Coordinates of C-alpha atoms in Angstrom, one line a residue:
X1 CA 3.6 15.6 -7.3
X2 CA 7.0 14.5 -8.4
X3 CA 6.6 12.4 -11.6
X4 CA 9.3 9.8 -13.0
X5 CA 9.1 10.3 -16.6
X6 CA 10.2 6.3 -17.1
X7 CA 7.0 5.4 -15.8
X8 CA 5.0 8.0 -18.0
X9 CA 3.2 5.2 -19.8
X10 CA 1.8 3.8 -16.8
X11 CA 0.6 7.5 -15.5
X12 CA -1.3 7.7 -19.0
X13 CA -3.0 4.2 -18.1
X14 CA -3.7 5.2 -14.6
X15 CA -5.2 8.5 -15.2
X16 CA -7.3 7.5 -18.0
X17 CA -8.4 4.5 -15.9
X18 CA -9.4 7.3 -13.4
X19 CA -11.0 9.8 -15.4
X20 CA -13.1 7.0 -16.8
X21 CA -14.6 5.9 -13.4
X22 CA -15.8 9.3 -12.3
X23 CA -12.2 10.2 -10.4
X24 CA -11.0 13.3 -12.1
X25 CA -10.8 15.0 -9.3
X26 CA -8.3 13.1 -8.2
X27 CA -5.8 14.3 -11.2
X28 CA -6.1 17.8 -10.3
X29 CA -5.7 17.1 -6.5
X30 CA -2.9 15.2 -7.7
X31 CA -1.7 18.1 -9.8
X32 CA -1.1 15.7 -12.7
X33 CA -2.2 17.4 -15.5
X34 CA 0.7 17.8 -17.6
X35 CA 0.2 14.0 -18.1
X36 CA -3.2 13.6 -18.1
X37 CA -3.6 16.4 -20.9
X38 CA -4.4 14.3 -24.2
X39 CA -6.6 11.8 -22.0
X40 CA -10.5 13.3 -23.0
X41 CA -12.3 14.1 -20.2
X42 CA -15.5 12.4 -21.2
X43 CA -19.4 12.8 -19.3
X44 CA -19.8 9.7 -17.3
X45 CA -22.4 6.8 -19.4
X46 CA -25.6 5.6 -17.5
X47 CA -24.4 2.4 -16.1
X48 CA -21.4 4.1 -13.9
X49 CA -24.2 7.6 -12.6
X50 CA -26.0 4.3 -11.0
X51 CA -22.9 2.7 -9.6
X52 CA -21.6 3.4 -5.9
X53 CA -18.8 5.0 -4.6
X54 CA -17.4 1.4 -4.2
X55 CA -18.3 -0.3 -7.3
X56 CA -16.6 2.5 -9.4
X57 CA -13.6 2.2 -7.0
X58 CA -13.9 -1.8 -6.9
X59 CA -13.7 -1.6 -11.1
X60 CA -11.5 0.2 -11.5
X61 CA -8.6 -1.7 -9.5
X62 CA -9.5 -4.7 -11.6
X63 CA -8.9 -2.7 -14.9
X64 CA -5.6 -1.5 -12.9
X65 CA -4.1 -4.6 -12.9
X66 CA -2.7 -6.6 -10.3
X67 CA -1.0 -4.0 -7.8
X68 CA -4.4 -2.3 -7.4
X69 CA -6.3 -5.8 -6.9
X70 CA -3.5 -6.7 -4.2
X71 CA -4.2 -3.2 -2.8
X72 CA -8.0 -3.3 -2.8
X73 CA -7.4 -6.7 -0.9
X74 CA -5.7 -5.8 1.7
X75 CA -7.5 -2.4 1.9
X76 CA -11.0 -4.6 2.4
X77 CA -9.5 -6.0 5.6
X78 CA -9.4 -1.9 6.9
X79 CA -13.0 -1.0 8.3
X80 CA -11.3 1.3 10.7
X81 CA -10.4 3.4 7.9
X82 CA -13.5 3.1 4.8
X83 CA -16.8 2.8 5.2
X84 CA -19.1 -0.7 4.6
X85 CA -20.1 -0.2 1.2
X86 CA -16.7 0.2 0.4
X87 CA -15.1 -2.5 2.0
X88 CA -18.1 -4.8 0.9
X89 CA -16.9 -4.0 -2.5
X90 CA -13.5 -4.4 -1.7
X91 CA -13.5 -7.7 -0.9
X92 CA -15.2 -8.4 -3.8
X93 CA -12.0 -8.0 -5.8
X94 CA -11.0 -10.7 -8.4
X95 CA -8.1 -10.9 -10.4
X96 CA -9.2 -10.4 -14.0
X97 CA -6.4 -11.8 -16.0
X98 CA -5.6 -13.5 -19.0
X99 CA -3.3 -17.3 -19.3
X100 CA 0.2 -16.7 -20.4
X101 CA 1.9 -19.6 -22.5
X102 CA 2.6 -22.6 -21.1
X103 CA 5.9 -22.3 -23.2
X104 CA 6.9 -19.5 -21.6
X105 CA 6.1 -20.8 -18.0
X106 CA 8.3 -24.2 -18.8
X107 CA 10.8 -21.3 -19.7
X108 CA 11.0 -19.7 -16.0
X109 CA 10.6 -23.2 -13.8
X110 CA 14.2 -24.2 -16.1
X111 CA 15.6 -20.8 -15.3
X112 CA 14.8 -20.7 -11.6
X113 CA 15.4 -24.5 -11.0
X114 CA 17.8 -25.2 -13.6
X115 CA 16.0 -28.5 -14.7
X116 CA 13.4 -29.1 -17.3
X117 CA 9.6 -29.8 -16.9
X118 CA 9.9 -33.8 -18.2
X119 CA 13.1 -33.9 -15.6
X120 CA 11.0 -33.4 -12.8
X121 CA 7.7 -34.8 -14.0
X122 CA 5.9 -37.8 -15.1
X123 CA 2.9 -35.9 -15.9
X124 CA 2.5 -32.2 -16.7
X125 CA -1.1 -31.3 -17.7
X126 CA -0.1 -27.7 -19.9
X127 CA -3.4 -26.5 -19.6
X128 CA -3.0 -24.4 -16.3
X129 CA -6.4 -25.1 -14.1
X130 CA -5.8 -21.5 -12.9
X131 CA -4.8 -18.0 -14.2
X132 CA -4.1 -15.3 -11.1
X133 CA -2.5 -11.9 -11.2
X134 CA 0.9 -13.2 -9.8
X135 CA 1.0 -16.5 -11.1
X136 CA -0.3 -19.8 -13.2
X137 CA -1.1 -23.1 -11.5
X138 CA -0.5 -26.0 -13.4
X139 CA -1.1 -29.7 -12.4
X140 CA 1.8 -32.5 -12.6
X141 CA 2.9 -36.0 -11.2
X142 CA 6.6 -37.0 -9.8
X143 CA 8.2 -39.8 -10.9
X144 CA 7.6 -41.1 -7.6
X145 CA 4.1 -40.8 -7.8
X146 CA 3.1 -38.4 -6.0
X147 CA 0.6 -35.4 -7.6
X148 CA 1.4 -31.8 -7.0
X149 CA 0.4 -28.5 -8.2
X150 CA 2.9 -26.1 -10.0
X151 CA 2.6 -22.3 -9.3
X152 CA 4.6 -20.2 -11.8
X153 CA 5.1 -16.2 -11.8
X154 CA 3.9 -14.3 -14.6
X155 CA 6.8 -12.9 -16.6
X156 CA 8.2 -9.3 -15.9
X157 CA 5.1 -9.7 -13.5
X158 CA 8.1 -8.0 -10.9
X159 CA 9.3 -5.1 -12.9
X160 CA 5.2 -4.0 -13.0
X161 CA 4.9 -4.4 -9.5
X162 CA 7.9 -2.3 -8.6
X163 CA 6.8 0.4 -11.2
X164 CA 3.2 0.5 -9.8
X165 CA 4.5 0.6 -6.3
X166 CA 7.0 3.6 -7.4
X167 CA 3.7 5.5 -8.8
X168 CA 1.7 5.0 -5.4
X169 CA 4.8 6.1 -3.1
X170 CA 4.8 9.2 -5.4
X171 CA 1.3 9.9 -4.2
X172 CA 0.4 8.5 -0.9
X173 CA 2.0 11.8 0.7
X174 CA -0.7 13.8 -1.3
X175 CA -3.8 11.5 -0.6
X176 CA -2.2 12.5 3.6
X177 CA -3.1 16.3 2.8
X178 CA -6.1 15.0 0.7
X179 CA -7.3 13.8 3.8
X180 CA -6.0 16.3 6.4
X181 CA -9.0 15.7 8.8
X182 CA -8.4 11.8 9.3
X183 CA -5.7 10.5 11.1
X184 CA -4.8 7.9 9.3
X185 CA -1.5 7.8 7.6
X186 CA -1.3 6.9 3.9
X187 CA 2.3 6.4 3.6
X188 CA 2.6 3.6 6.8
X189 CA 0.0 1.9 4.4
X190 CA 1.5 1.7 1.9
X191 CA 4.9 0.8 3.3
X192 CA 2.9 -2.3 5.0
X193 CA 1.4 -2.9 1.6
X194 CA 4.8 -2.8 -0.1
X195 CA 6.1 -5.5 2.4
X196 CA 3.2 -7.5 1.8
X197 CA 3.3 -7.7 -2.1
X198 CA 6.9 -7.9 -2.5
X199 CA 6.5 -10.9 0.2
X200 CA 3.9 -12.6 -2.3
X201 CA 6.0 -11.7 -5.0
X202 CA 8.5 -14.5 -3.3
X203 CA 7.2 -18.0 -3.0
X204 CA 10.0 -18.7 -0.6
X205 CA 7.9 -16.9 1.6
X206 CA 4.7 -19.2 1.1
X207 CA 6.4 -22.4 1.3
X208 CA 8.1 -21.2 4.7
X209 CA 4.4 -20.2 5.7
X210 CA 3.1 -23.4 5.0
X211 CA 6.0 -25.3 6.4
X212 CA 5.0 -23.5 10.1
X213 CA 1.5 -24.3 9.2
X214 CA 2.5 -28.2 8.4
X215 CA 4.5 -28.5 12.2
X216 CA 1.5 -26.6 13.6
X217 CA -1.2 -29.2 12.6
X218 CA 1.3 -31.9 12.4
X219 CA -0.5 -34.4 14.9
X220 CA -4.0 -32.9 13.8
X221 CA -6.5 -35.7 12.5
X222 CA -9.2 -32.2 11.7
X223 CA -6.8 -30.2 9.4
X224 CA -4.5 -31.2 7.0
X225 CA -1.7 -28.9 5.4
X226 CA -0.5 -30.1 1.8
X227 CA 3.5 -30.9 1.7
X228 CA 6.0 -27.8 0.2
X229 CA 8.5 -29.4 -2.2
X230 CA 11.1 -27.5 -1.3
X231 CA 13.8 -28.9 -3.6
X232 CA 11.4 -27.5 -6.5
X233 CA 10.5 -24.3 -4.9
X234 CA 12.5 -20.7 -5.7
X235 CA 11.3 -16.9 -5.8
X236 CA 8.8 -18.0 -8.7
X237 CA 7.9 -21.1 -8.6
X238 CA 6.1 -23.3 -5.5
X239 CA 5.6 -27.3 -5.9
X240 CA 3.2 -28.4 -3.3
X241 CA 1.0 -31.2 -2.5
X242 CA -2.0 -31.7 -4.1
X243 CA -5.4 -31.2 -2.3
X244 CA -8.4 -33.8 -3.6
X245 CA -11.2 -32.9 -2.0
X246 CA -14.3 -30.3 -2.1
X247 CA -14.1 -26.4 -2.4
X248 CA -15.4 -25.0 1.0
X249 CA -17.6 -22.4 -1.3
X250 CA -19.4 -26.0 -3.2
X251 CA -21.4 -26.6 0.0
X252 CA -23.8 -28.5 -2.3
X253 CA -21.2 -31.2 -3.2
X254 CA -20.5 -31.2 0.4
X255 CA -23.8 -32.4 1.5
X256 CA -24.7 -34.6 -1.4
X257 CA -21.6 -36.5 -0.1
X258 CA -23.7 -36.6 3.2
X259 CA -20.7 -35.0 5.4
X260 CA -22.0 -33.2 8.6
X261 CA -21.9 -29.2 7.7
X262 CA -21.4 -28.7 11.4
X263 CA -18.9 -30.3 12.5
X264 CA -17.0 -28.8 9.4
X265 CA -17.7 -25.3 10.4
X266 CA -17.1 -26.3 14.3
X267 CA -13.3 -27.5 13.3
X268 CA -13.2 -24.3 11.0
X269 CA -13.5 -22.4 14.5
X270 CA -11.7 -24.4 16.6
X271 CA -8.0 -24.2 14.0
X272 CA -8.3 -20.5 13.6
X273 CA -8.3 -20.1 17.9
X274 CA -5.3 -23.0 18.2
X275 CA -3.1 -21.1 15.2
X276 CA -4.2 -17.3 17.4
X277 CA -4.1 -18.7 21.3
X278 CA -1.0 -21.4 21.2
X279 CA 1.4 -19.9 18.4
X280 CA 0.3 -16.0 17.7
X281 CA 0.3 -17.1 13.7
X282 CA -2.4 -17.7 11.8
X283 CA -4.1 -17.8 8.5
X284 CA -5.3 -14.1 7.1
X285 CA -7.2 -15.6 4.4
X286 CA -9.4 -18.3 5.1
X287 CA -12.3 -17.6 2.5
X288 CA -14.4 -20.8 1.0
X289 CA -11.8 -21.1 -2.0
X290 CA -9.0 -21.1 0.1
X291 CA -10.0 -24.2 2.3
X292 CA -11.0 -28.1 1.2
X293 CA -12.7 -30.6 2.6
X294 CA -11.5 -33.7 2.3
X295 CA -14.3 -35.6 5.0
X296 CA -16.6 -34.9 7.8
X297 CA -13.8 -34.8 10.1
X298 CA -11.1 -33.3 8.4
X299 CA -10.1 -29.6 6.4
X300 CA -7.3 -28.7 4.5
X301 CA -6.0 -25.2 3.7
X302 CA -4.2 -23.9 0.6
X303 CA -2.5 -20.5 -0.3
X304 CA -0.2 -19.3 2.5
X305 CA 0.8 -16.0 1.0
X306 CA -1.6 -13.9 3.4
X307 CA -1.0 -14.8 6.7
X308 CA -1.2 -12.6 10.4
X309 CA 0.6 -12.6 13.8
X310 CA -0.4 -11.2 16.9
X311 CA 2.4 -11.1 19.6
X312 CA 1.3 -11.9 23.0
X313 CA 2.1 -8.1 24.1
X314 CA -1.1 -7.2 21.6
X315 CA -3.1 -10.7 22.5
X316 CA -3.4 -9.6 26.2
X317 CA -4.1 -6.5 25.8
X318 CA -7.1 -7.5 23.7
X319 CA -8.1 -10.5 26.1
X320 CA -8.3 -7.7 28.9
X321 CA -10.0 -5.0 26.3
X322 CA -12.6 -8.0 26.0
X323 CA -12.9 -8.1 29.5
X324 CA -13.6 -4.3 30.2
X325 CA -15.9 -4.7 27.8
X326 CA -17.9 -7.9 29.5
X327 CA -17.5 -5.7 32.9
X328 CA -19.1 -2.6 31.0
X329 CA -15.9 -0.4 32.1
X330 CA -15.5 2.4 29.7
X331 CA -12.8 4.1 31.3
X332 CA -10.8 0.9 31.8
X333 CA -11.2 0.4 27.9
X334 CA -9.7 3.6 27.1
X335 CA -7.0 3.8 29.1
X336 CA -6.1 0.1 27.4
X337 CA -6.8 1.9 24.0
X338 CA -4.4 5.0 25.1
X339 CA -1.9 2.0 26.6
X340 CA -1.6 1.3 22.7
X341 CA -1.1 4.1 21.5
X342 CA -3.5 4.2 19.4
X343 CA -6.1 7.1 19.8
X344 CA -4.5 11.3 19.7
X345 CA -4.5 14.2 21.9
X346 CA -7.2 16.3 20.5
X347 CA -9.7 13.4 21.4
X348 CA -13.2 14.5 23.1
X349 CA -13.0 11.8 26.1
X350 CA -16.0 12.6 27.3
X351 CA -17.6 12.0 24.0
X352 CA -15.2 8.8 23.2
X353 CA -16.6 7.8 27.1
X354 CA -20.5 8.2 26.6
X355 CA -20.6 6.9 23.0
X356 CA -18.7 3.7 24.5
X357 CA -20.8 3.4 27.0
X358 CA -23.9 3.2 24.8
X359 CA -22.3 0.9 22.7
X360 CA -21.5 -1.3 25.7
X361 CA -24.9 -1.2 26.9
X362 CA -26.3 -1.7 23.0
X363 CA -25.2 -5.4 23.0
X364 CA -25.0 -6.4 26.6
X365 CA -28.4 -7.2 26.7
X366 CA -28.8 -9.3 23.2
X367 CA -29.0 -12.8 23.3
X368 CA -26.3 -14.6 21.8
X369 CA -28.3 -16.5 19.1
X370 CA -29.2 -13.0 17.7
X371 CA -25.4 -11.6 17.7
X372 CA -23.4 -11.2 14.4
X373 CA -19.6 -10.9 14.7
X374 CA -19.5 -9.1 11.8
X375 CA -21.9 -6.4 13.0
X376 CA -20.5 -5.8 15.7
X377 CA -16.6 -5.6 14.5
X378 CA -18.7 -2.4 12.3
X379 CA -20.0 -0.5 14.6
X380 CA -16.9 -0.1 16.1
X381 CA -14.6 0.2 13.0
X382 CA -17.4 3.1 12.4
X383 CA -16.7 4.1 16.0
X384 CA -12.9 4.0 15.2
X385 CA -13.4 6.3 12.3
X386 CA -15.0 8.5 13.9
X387 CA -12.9 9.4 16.7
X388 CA -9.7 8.9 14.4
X389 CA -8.5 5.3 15.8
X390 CA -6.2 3.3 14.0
X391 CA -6.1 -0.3 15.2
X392 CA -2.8 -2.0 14.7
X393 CA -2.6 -3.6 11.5
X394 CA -2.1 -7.0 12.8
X395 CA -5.6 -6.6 14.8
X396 CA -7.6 -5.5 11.5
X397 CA -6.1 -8.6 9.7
X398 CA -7.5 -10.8 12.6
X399 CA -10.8 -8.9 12.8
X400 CA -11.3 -9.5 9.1
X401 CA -9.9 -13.0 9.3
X402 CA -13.2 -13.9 12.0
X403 CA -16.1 -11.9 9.7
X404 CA -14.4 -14.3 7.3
X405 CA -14.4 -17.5 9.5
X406 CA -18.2 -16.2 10.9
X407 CA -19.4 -15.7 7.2
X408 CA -18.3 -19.2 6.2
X409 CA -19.5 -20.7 9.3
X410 CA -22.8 -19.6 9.3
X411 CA -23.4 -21.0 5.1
X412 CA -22.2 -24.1 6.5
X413 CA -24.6 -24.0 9.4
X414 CA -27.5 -21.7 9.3
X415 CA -28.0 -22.2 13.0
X416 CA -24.1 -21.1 13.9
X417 CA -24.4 -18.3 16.0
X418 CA -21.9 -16.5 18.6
X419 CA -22.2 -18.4 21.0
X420 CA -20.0 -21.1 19.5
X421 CA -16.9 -18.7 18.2
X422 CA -17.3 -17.1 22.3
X423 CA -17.2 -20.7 24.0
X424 CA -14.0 -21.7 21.9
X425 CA -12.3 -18.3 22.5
X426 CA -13.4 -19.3 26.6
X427 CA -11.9 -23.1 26.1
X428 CA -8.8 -22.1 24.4
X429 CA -8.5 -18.8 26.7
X430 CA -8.5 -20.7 30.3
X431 CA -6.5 -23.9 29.2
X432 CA -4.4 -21.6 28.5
X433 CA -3.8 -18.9 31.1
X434 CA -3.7 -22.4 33.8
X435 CA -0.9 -23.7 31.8
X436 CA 1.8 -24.7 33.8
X437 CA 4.2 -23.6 31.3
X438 CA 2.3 -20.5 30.6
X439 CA 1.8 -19.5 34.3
X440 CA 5.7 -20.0 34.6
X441 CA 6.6 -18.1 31.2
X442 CA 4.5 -15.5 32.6
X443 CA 6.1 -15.5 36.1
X444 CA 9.6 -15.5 34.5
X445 CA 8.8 -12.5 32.4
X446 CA 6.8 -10.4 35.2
X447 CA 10.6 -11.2 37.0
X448 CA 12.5 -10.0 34.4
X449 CA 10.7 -6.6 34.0
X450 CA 10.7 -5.9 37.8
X451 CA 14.5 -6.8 37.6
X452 CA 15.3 -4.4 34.4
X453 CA 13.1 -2.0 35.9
X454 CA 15.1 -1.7 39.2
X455 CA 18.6 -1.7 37.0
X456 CA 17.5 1.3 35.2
X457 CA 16.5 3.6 38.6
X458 CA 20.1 4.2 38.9
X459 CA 20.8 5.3 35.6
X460 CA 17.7 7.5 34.9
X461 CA 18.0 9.0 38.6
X462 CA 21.1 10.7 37.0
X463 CA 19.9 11.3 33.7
X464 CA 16.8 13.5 35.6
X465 CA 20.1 14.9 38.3
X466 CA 22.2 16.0 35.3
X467 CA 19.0 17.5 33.5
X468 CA 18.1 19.2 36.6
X469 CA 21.8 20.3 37.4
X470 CA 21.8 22.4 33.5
X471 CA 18.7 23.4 33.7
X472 CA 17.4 21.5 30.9
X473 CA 13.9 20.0 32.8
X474 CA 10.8 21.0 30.9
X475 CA 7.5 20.4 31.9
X476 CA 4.5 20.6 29.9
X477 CA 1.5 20.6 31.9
X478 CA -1.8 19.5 30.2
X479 CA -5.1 18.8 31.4
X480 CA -3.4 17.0 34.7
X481 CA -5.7 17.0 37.9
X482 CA -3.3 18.1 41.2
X483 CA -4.6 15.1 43.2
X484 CA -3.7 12.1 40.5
X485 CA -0.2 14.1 39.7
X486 CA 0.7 14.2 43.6
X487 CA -0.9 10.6 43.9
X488 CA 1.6 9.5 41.0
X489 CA 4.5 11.2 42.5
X490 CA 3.8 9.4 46.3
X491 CA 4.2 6.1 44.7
X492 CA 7.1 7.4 42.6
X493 CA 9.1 8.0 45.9
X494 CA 8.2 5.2 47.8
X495 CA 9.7 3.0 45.0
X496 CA 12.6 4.8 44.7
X497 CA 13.3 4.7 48.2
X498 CA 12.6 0.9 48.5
X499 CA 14.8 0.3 45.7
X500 CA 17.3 2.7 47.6
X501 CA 17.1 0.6 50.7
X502 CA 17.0 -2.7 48.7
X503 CA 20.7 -1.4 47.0
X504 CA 22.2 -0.4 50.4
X505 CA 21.3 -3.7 52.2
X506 CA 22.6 -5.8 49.2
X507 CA 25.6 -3.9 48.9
X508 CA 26.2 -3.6 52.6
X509 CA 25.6 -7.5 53.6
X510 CA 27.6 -8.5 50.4
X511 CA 30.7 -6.3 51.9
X512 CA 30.3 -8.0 55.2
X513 CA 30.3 -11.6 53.8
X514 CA 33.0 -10.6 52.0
X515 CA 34.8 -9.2 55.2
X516 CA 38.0 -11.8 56.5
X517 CA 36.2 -11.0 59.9
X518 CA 33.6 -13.1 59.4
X519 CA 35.2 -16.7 60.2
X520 CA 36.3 -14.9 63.8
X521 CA 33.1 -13.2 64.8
X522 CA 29.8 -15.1 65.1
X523 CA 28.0 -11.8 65.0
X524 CA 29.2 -10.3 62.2
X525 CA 27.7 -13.5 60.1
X526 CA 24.1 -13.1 61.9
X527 CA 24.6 -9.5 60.8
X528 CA 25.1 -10.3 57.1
X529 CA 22.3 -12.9 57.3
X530 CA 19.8 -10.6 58.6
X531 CA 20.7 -7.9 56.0
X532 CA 20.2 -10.3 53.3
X533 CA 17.0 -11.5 55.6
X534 CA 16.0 -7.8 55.7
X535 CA 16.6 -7.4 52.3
X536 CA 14.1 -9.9 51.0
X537 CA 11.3 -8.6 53.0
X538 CA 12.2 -5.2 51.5
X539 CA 12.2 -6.5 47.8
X540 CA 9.1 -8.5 48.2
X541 CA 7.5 -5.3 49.9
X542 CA 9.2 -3.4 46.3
X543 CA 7.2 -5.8 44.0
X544 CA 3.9 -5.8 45.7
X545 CA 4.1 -1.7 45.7
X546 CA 4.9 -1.9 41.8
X547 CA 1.6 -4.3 41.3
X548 CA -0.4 -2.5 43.8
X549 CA 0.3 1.0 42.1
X550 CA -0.1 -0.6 38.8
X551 CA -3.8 -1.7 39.6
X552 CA -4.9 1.2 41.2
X553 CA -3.9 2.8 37.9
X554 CA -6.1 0.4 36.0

């Protein structure tokens, strides 16, 4: 492993951390010994031979620092890849850090914002009501009376990031040979890591966040999103709104208030499926601290630094992988799965087919009131892993983001079951797809593709001619049955020749309407009308062939 000998400190710390959680191992697979050589190597004490794998793991990213809490975070939203203890633990992580001065954080709002503390506030209360591994959060009034919270980045809080970050580049392609018999790829983790942190590191980033969330809920009377002062806000410091209400988590100061637990927990659900359905954008971190309540008919969420998207490319897909899955159709669920790219070559399909199957079968039959989301989002992350699928990262963030939404649900009311996550998703799913505007957005785009599809024949008809004419075609012939290949290559032709004809006619009628003939000869206009007549039948003809052949695929 290459080491940077600026960062040798931090190796010390790491390694020792390590070693003292029961991970030697991982120095010499790291082959890090020339810094780990005046770190003792020390027989584990009692209390860590009676800890888990997770626990140890979960420990020692607190002792880390806050990279490796980040980390452990985000990695606690990846059941595809670690098992349940481990992600259980995971998500467990809390930032263990000490307050900075206040001095020091008055020192870095006048530097980013150029203005002192008693310039832009009334009040400022320099005890800071919260200490996190990026950043201090301080309370304060404006002078026009309006009371906010101040978030403030620790000092140098960057530089230890970046250096952290440098360490785990310098050893994610190790932990890939490490792990040569899973499929998953350390380095694209980390690189989606490294765009996350560096993202939090920037609270321009969470006040754009909330500023979408704000227009989103704008007209909402159930959710309310605090205001970002963006005047105030830089890369490290936020001024937003102040939130008075109850913690989600303090359900007992909920109900001594005498608000309705349900209805809470039924407009929980019923945000998360209008941010995912109508805009794709949604919030990835909607634990009890994260959310208020202000009343029985109205919730407020805070911290926008973790949020996910789903395009509508993914969303589909995953509305009609739901619906293979209703149907019971294995084979239609992995062709969606191999549709995504998501699963290898070497994969046993018959195996991947029958273990599907049972797990279809598994939870058809259970009623409703006796389904956890949660469950079942294990058994197939443990299905994933063991066949070597890696869900798109934007999936697992939403995955996670619903055991969240489910496990806060269900404290709020015991009797929350399925059932009322599974109607929503229904509500939301067919006032949706009977939009007007979505039906036409649809339309347009199903237009588009068959148009860009019939532009490129042309050109790739060459491409394969010119191959052919040096010789250049290779074809690598796997595990293809004769009758599919030969069914495939029919409806290959009959396109191509359609699209032929469809060219010609438009070509040919277009000459003869441009022809000076045509004002003198009656007949020579009928003809150009009927070509274009002809020509319409032969493209609508074209597009039904292209759906046709694309369902009999499915």
């Amino acid at each position: 492993m290459k080491i940077s000998y600026k960062n040798i400190k931090r190796y010390r710390e790491i390694l020792h951390i390590l070693i003292k959680y029961g991970f030697s191992f991982a120095v010499e697979k790291l082959n890090m010994e020339q810094v780990a050589y005046k770190i003792p190597i020390t027989r584990p004490n009692e209390e860590l031979k009676h800890m888990s794998t997770g626990e140890r793991i979960r420990k020692a990213f607190e002792e880390l620092g806050p990279t490796y809490v980040k980390l452990g975070q985000i990695l606690s939203t990846r059941s595809d890849i670690f098992d349940q203890d481990v992600i259980d633990e995971l998500s467990n992580l809390r930032d263990n850090v000490e307050e900075f001065s206040t001095d020091i954080a008055r020192a870095i709002f006048t530097t980013e914002t150029g203005l002192e503390i008693d310039e832009v506030f009334k009040e400022f209360n320099n005890k800071p009501i919260a200490a996190a591994s990026i950043g201090q959060v301080y309370e304060a009034k404006l002078y026009s009376g309006e009371d906010v919270i101040v978030k403030i980045q620790r000092p140098n809080i960057e530089q230890t990031i970046k250096s952290d970050l440098e360490i785990l580049q310098s050893g994610a392609s190790i932990l890939n040979d490490i792990a040569k018999d899973n499929e998953t790829n350390f380095e694209n983790i980390l690189e989606e890591f490294k765009i996350q942190l560096l993202r939090e590191l920037d609270y321009n980033f969470e006040a754009i966040n909330a500023i979408k969330f704000y227009e989103i809920f704008r007209d909402s009377e159930d959710v309310y999103i605090p205001k970002i002062y963006s005047e105030y806000t830089t890369k490290r410091v936020l001024v937003m709104e102040r939130i008075i209400g109850v913690k989600l988590s303090d359900i007992s100061t909920i109900k001594s208030f005498g608000w309705d637990t349900e209805k809470i927990s039924e407009i929980g659900v019923k945000s998360l499926f209008k941010q995912v359905f109508e805009y794709g954008f949604f919030h990835a971190d909607p634990h009890p601290g994260n959310i208020f309540v202000l009343n029985s008919n109205c919730i407020s969420y805070i911290d926008f630094g973790m949020v996910g998207i789903v395009d509508k490319k993914t969303f589909s897909t995953l509305n009609r992988m739901v619906l293979a899955a209703v149907e019971k159709n294995a084979d239609k669920i992995i062709y969606l799965l191999e549709e995504m790219g998501i699963t290898n070559q070497s994969i046993d399909k018959e195996s991947l087919r029958l273990d599907l199957l049972y797990l279809l079968h598994y939870y058809y039959d259970i009623p409703l009131e006796k389904i956890s989301l949660t469950n079942i989002f294990n058994e197939i992350f443990r299905f994933f892993r063991k066949y070597n699928i890696t869900m798109p990262t934007e999936l697992t963030t939403l995955a996670k983001t619903i055991i969240t939404l489910e496990g806060t649900a269900r404290e709020l009311n015991p009797n929350f079951t399925v059932y009322s996550i599974g109607q929503e998703f229904i509500n939301y799913y067919y006032s949706n797809i009977f939009n007007s505007k979505y039906i036409f957005e649809r339309s347009k785009n199903s237009v588009e593709e068959i148009y860009f599809d019939l532009k490129n024949i042309p050109k790739q008809l060459r491409v394969i001619l010119k191959n052919i004419e040096k010789n250049n075609i290779k074809i690598h012939i796997d595990d293809i049955k004769a009758p599919k290949l030969e069914e495939q290559l029919s409806d290959l032709t009959t396109n191509i020749s359609l699209s032929l004809v469809l060219a010609s006619l438009v070509v040919g009628s277009s000459l003869i309407i441009a022809s000076p003939n045509i004002e003198q000869n009656i007949w020579i206009r009928y003809l150009a009308i009927a070509g274009f007549s002809v020509s319409f039948l032969v493209g609508l003809v074209l597009v039904i062939t292209i759906f046709k052949t694309k369902y009999k695929r499915k």
